[in-house]
PDB file of C-alpha atoms and ligand atoms in Angstrom:
ATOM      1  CA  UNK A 219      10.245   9.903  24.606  1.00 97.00           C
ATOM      2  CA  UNK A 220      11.145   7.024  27.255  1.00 98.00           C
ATOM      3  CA  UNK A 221      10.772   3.938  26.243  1.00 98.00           C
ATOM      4  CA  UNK A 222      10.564   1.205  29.426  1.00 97.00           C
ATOM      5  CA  UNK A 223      11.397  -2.050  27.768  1.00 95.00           C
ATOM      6  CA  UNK A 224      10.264  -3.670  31.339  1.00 94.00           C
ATOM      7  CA  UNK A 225       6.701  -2.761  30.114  1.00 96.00           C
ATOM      8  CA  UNK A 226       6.953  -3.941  26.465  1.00 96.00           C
ATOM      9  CA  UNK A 227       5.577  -6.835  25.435  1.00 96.00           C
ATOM     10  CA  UNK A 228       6.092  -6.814  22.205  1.00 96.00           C
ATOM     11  CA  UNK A 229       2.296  -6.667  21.039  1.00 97.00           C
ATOM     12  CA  UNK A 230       2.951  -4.228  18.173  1.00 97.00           C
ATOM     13  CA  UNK A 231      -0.099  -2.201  19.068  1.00 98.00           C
ATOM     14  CA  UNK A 232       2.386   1.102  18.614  1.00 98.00           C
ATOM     15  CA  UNK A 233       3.552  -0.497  14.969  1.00 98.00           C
ATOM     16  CA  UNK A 234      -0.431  -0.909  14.127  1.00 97.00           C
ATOM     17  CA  UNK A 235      -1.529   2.569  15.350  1.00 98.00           C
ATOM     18  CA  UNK A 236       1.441   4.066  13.620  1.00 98.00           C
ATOM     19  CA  UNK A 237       0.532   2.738  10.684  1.00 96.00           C
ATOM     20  CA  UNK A 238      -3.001   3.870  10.863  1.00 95.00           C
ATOM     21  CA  UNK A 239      -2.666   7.475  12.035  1.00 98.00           C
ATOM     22  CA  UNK A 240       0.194   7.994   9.925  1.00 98.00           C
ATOM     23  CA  UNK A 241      -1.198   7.278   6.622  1.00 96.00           C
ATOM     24  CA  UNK A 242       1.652   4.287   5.992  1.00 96.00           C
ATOM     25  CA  UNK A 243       1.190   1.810   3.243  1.00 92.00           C
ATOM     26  CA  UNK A 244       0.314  -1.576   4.235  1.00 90.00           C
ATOM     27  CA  UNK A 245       3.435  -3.830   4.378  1.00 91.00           C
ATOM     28  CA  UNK A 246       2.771  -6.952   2.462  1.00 90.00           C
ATOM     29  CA  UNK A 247       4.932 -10.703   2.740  1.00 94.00           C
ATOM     30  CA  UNK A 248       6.489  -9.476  -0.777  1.00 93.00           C
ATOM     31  CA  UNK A 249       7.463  -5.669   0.426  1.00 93.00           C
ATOM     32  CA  UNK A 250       9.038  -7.233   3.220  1.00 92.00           C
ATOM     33  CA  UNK A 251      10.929  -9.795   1.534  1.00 95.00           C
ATOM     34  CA  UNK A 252      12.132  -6.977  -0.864  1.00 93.00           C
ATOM     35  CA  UNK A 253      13.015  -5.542   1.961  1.00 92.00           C
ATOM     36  CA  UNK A 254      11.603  -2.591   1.518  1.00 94.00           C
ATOM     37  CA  UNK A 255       8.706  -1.829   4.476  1.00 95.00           C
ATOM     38  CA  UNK A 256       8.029   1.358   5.722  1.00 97.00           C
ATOM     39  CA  UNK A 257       7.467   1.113   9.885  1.00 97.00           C
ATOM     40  CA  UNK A 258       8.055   4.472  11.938  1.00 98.00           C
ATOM     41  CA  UNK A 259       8.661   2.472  14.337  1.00 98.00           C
ATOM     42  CA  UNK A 260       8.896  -1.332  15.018  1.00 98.00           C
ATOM     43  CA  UNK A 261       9.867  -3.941  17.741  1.00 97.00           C
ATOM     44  CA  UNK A 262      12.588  -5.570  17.489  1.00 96.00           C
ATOM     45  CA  UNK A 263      12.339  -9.238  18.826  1.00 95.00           C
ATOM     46  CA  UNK A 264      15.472 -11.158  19.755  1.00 93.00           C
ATOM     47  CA  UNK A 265      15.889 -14.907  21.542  1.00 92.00           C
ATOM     48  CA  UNK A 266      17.856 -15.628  24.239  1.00 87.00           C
ATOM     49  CA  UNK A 267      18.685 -19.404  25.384  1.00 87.00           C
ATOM     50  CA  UNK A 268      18.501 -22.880  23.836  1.00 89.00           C
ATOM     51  CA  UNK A 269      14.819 -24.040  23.943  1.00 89.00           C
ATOM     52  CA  UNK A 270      12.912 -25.020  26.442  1.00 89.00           C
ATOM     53  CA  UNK A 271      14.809 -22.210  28.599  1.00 87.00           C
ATOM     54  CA  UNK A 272      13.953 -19.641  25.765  1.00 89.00           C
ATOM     55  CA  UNK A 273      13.323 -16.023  26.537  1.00 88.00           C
ATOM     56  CA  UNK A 274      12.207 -13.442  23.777  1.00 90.00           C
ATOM     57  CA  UNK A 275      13.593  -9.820  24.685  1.00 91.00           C
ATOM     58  CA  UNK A 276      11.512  -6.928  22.393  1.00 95.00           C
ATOM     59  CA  UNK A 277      12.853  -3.280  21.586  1.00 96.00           C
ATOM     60  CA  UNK A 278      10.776  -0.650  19.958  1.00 98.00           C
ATOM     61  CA  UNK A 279      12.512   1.379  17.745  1.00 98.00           C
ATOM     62  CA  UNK A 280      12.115   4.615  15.491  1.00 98.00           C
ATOM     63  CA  UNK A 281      13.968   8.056  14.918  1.00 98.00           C
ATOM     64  CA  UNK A 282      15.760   8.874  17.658  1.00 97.00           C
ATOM     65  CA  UNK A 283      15.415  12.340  16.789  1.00 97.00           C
ATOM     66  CA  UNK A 284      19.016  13.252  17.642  1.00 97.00           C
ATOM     67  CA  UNK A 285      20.806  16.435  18.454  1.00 96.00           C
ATOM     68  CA  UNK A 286      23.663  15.688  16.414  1.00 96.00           C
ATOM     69  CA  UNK A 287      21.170  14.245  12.998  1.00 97.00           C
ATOM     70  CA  UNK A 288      23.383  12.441  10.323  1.00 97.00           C
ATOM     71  CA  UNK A 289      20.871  12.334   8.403  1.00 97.00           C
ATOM     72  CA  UNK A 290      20.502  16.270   8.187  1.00 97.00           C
ATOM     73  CA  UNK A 291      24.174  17.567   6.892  1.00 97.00           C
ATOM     74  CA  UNK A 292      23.849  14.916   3.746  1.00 98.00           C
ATOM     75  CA  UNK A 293      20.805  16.051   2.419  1.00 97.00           C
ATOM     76  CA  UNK A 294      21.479  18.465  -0.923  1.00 97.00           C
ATOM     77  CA  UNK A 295      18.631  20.017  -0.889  1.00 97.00           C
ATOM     78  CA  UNK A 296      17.973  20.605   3.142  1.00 96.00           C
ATOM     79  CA  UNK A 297      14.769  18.558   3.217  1.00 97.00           C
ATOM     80  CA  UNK A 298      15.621  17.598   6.472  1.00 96.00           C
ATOM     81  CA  UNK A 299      16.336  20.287   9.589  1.00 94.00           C
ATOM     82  CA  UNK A 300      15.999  20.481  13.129  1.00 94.00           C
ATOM     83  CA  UNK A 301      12.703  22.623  14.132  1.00 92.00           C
ATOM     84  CA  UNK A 302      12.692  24.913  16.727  1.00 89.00           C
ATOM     85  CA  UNK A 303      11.380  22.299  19.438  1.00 88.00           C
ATOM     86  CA  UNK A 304      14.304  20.218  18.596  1.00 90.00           C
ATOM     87  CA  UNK A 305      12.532  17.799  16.131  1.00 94.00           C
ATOM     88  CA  UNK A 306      13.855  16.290  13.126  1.00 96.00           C
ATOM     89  CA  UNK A 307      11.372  17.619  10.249  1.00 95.00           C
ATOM     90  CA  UNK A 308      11.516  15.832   7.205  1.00 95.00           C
ATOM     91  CA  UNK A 309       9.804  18.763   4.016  1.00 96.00           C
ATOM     92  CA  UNK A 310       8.054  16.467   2.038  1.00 96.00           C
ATOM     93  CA  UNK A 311       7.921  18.767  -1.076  1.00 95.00           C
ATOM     94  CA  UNK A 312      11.872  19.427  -0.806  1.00 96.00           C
ATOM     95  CA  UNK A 313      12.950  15.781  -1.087  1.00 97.00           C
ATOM     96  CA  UNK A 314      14.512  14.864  -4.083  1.00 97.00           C
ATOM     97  CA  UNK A 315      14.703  10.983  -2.837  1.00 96.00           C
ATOM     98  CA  UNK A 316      18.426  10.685  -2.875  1.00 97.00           C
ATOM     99  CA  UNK A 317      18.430   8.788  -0.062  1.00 97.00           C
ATOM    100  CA  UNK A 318      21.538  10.160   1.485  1.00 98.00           C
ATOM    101  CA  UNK A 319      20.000  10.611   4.584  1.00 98.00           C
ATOM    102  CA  UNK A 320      18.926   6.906   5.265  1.00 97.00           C
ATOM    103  CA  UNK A 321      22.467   5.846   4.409  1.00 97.00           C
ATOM    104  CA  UNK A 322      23.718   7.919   6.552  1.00 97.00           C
ATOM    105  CA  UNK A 323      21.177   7.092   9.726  1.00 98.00           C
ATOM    106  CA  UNK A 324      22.877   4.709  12.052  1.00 97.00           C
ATOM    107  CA  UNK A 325      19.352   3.409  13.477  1.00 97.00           C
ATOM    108  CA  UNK A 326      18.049   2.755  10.159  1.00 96.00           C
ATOM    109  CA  UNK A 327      14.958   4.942  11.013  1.00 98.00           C
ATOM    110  CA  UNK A 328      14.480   6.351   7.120  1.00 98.00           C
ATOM    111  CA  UNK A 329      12.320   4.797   4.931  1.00 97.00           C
ATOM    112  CA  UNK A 330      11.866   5.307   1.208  1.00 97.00           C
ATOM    113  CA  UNK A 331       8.361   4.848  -0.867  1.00 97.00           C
ATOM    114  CA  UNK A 332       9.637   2.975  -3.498  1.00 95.00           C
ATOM    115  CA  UNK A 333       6.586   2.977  -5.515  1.00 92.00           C
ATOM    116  CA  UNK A 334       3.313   4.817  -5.252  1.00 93.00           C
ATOM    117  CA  UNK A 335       1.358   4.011  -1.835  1.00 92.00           C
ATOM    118  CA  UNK A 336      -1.877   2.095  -2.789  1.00 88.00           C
ATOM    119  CA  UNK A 337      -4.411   1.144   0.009  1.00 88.00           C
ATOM    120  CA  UNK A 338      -7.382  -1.565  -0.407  1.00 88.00           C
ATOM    121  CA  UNK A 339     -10.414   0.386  -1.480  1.00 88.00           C
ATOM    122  CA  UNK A 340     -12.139  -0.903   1.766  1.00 87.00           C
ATOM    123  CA  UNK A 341      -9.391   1.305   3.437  1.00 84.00           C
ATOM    124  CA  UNK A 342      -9.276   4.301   1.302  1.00 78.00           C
ATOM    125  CA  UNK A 343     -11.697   6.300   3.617  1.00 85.00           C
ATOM    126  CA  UNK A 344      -9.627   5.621   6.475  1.00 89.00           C
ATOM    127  CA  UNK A 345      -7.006   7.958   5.714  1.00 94.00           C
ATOM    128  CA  UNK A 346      -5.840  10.688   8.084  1.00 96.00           C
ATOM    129  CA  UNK A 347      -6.511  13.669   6.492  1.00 95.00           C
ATOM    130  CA  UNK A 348      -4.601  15.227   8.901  1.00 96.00           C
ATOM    131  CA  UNK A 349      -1.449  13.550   7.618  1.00 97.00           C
ATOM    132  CA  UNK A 350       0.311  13.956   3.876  1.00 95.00           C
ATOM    133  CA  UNK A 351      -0.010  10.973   1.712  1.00 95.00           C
ATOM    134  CA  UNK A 352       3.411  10.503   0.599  1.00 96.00           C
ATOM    135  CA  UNK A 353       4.283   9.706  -2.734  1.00 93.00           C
ATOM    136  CA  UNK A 354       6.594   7.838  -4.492  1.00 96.00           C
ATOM    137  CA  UNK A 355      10.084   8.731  -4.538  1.00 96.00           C
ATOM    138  CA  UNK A 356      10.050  10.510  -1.093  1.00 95.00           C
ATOM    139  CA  UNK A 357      11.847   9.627   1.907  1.00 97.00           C
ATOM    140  CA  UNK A 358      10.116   9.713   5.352  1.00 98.00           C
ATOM    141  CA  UNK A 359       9.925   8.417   8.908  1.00 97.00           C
ATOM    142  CA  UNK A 360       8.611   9.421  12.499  1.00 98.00           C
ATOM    143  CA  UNK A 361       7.789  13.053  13.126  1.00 97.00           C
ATOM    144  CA  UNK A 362       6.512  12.023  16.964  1.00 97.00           C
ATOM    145  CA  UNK A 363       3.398  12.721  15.328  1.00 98.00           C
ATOM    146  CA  UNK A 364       3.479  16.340  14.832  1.00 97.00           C
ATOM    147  CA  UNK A 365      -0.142  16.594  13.542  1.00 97.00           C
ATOM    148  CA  UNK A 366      -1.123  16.029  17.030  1.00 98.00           C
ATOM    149  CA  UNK A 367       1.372  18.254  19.020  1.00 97.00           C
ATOM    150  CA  UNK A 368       0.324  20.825  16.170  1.00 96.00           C
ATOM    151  CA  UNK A 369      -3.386  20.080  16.896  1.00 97.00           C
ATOM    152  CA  UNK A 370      -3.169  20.574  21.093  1.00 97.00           C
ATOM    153  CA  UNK A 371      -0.339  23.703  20.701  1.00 96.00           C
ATOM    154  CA  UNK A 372      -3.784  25.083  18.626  1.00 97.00           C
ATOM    155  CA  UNK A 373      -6.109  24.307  20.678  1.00 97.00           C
ATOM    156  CA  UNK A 374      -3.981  25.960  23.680  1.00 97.00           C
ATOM    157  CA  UNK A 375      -3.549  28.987  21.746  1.00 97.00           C
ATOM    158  CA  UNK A 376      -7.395  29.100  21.176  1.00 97.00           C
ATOM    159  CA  UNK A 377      -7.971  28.527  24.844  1.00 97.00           C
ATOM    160  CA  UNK A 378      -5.492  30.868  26.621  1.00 97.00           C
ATOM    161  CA  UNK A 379      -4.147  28.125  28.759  1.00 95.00           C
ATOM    162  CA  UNK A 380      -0.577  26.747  28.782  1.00 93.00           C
ATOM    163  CA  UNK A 381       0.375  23.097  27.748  1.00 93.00           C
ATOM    164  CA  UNK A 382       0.182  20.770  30.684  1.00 94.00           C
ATOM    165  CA  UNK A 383       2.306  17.629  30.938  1.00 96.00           C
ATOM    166  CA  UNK A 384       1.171  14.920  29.172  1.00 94.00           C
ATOM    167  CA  UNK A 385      -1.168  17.220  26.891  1.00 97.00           C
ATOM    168  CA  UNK A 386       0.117  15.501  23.607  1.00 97.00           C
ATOM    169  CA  UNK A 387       0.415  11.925  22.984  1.00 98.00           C
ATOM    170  CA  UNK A 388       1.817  10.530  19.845  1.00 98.00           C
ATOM    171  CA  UNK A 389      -0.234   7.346  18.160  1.00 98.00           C
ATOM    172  CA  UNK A 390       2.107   4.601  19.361  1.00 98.00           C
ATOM    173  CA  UNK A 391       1.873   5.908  23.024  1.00 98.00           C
ATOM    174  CA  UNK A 392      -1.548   6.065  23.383  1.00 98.00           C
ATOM    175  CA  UNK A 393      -1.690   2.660  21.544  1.00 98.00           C
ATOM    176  CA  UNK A 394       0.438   0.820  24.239  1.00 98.00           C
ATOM    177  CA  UNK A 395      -1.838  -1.337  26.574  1.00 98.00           C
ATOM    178  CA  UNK A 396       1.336  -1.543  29.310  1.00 97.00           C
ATOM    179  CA  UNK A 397       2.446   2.011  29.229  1.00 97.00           C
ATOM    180  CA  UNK A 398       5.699   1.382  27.810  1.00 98.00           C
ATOM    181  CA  UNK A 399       6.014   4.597  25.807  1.00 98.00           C
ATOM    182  CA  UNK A 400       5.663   7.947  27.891  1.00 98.00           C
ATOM    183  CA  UNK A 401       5.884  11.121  25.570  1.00 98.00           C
ATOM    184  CA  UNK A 402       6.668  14.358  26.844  1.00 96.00           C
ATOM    185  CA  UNK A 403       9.228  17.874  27.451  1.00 94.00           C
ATOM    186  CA  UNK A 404      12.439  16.682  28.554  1.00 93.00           C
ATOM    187  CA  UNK A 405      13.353  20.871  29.325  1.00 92.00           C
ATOM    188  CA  UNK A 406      10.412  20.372  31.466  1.00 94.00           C
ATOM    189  CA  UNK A 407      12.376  19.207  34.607  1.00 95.00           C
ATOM    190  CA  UNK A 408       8.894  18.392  36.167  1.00 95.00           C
ATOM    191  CA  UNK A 409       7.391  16.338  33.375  1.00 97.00           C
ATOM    192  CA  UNK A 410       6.932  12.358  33.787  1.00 97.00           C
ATOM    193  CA  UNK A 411       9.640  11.714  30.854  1.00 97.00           C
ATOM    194  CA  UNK A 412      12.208  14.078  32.984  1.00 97.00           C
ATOM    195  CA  UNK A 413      11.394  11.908  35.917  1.00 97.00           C
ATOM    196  CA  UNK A 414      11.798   8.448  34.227  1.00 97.00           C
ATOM    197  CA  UNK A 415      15.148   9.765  32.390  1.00 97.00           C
ATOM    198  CA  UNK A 416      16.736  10.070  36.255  1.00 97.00           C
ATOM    199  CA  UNK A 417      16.128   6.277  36.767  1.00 96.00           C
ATOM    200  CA  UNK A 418      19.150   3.934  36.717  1.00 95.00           C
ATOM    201  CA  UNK A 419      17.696   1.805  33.939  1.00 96.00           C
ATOM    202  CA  UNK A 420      18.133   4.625  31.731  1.00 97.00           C
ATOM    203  CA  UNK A 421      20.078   4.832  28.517  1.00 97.00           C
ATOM    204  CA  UNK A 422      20.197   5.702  24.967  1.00 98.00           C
ATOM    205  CA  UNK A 423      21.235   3.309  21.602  1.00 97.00           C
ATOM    206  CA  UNK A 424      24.683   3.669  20.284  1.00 96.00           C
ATOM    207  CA  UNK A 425      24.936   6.947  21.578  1.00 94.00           C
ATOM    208  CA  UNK A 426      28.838   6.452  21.705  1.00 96.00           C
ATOM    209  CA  UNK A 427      28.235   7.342  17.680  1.00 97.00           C
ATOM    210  CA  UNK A 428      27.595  11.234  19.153  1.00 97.00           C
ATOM    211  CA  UNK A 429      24.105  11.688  17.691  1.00 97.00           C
ATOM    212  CA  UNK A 430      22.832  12.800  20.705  1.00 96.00           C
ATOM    213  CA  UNK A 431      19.665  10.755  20.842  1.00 97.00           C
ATOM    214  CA  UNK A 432      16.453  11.873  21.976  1.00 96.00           C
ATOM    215  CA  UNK A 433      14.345   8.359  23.368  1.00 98.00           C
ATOM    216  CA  UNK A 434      15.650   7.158  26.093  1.00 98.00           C
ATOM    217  CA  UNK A 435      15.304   3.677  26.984  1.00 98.00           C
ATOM    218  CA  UNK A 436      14.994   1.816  30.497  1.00 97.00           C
ATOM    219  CA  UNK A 437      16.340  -1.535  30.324  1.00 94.00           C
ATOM    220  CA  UNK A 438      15.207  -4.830  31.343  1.00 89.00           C
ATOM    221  CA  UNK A 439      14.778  -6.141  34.874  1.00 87.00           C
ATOM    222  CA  UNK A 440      15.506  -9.348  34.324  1.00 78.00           C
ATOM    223  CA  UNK A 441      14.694 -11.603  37.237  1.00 74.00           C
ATOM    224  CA  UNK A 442      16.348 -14.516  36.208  1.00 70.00           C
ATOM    225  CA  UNK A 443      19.644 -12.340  35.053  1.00 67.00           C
ATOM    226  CA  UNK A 444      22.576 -12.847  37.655  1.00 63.00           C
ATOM    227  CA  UNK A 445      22.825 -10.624  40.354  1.00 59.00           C
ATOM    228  CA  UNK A 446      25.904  -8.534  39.043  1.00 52.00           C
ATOM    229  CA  UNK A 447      23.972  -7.444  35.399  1.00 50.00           C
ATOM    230  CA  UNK A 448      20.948  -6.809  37.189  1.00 50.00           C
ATOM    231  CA  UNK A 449      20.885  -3.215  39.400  1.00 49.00           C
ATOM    232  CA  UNK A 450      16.940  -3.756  40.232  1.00 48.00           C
ATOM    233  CA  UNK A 451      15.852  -6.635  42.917  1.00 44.00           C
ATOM    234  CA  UNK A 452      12.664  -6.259  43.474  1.00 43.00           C
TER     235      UNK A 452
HETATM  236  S1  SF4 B 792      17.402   8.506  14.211  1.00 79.30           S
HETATM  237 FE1  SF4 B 792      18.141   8.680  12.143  1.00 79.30          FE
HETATM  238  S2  SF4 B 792      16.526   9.754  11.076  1.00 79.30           S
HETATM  239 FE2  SF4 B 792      16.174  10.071  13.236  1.00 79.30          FE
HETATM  240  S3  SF4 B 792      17.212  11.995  13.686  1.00 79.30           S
HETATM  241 FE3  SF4 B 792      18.647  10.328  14.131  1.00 79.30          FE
HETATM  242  S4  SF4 B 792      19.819  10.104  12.274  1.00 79.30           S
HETATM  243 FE4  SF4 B 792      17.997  11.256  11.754  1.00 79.30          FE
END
């Protein structure tokens, strides 16, 4: 995934679909003052200057679905692997909720159901049946929304035809109303994510850790940056 934080606006249309389409509780004032929400991904939202000259910068976040997984050699029980399209799988059913694996995740992208997920009954219909409901006492986070890729690598099968580019399109990219998140086959040396990894902008978070991250992130053009940080004048 590329993430172009020129785009984001930090709407949180991606956290909102997320939730919906992955069957995640409802974060309430008290869960997050416990601390304890559950958001595949999230924005990030940091201020810059003394006010009235104050900027907000936004970062999405979620699993970075690295190469080099911390989170995958802790786990006792190996409910956590690399697939063989290079995703991060969490097995549900194997979890044992020792939560070794979100210690051990330098982007804090793990999330633990503390207690059993409950949903207003105005809401209950709404679930994805696509998508387990996870119960308490399991770890989870973003699987890139594998119902869907599963769904179109079907529906390809069934058809006789080879994925195209741009074929599958996780929740939170098809959510975002600027673009900003562009999902796609790296390996693919054609594909729009390929493309936008070869621009300048490009880089990956704390990947000086060796985890071998798998979004990569364009930075900021920042107009009103001095010319030396800024390698974009438009
Ligand atoms: S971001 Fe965290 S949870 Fe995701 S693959 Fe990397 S270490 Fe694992």
């Amino acid at each position: 995934m590329v993430v172009d934080m020129d785009r984001c606006t930090g709407c949180q249309a991606c956290v909102v679909a997320c939730q919906a389409e992955n069957n995640i509780p409802i974060n309430t004032e008290t869960i997050f003052l416990q601390r304890r929400v559950i958001e595949w991904i999230w924005v990030e939202r940091y201020w810059e200057g003394e006010y009235p000259h104050v900027r907000a910068r936004y970062i999405p976040l979620l699993c970075q679905q690295c190469d080099n997984a911390p989170c995958e050699p802790v786990c006792p029980v190996y409910a956590t692997y690399h697939n063989d399209q290079g995703l991060n799988v969490q097995v549900y059913n194997r979890c044992v909720g020792t939560r070794y694996c979100a210690n051990n995740c330098p982007y804090h992208a793990r999330f633990f159901n503390f207690w059993q997920p409950v949903w207003p009954e105005t809401l209950r219909h709404h679930l994805n049946p696509d998508v387990t409901v996870r119960w308490r006492g399991i770890m989870e986070k973003c699987t890139f929304c594998i119902q869907r890729i599963r769904r179109v690598q079907r529906e390809a099968a069934r058809d006789g035809r080879t994925l195209q580019d741009g074929d599958i399109t996780p929740a939170c990219a098809q959510a975002c109303p600027t673009d900003a998140l562009v999902f796609g086959d790296i390996l693919d040396p054609q594909s729009r994510v390929a493309q936008l990894a070869k621009n300048k902008r490009a880089y990956k978070v704390i990947e000086d850790l060796g985890t071998g991250p798998n979004v990569i992130y364009l930075k900021k053009v920042d107009p009103y940056a001095p010319a030396a940080d800024h390698d974009h004048k438009h």
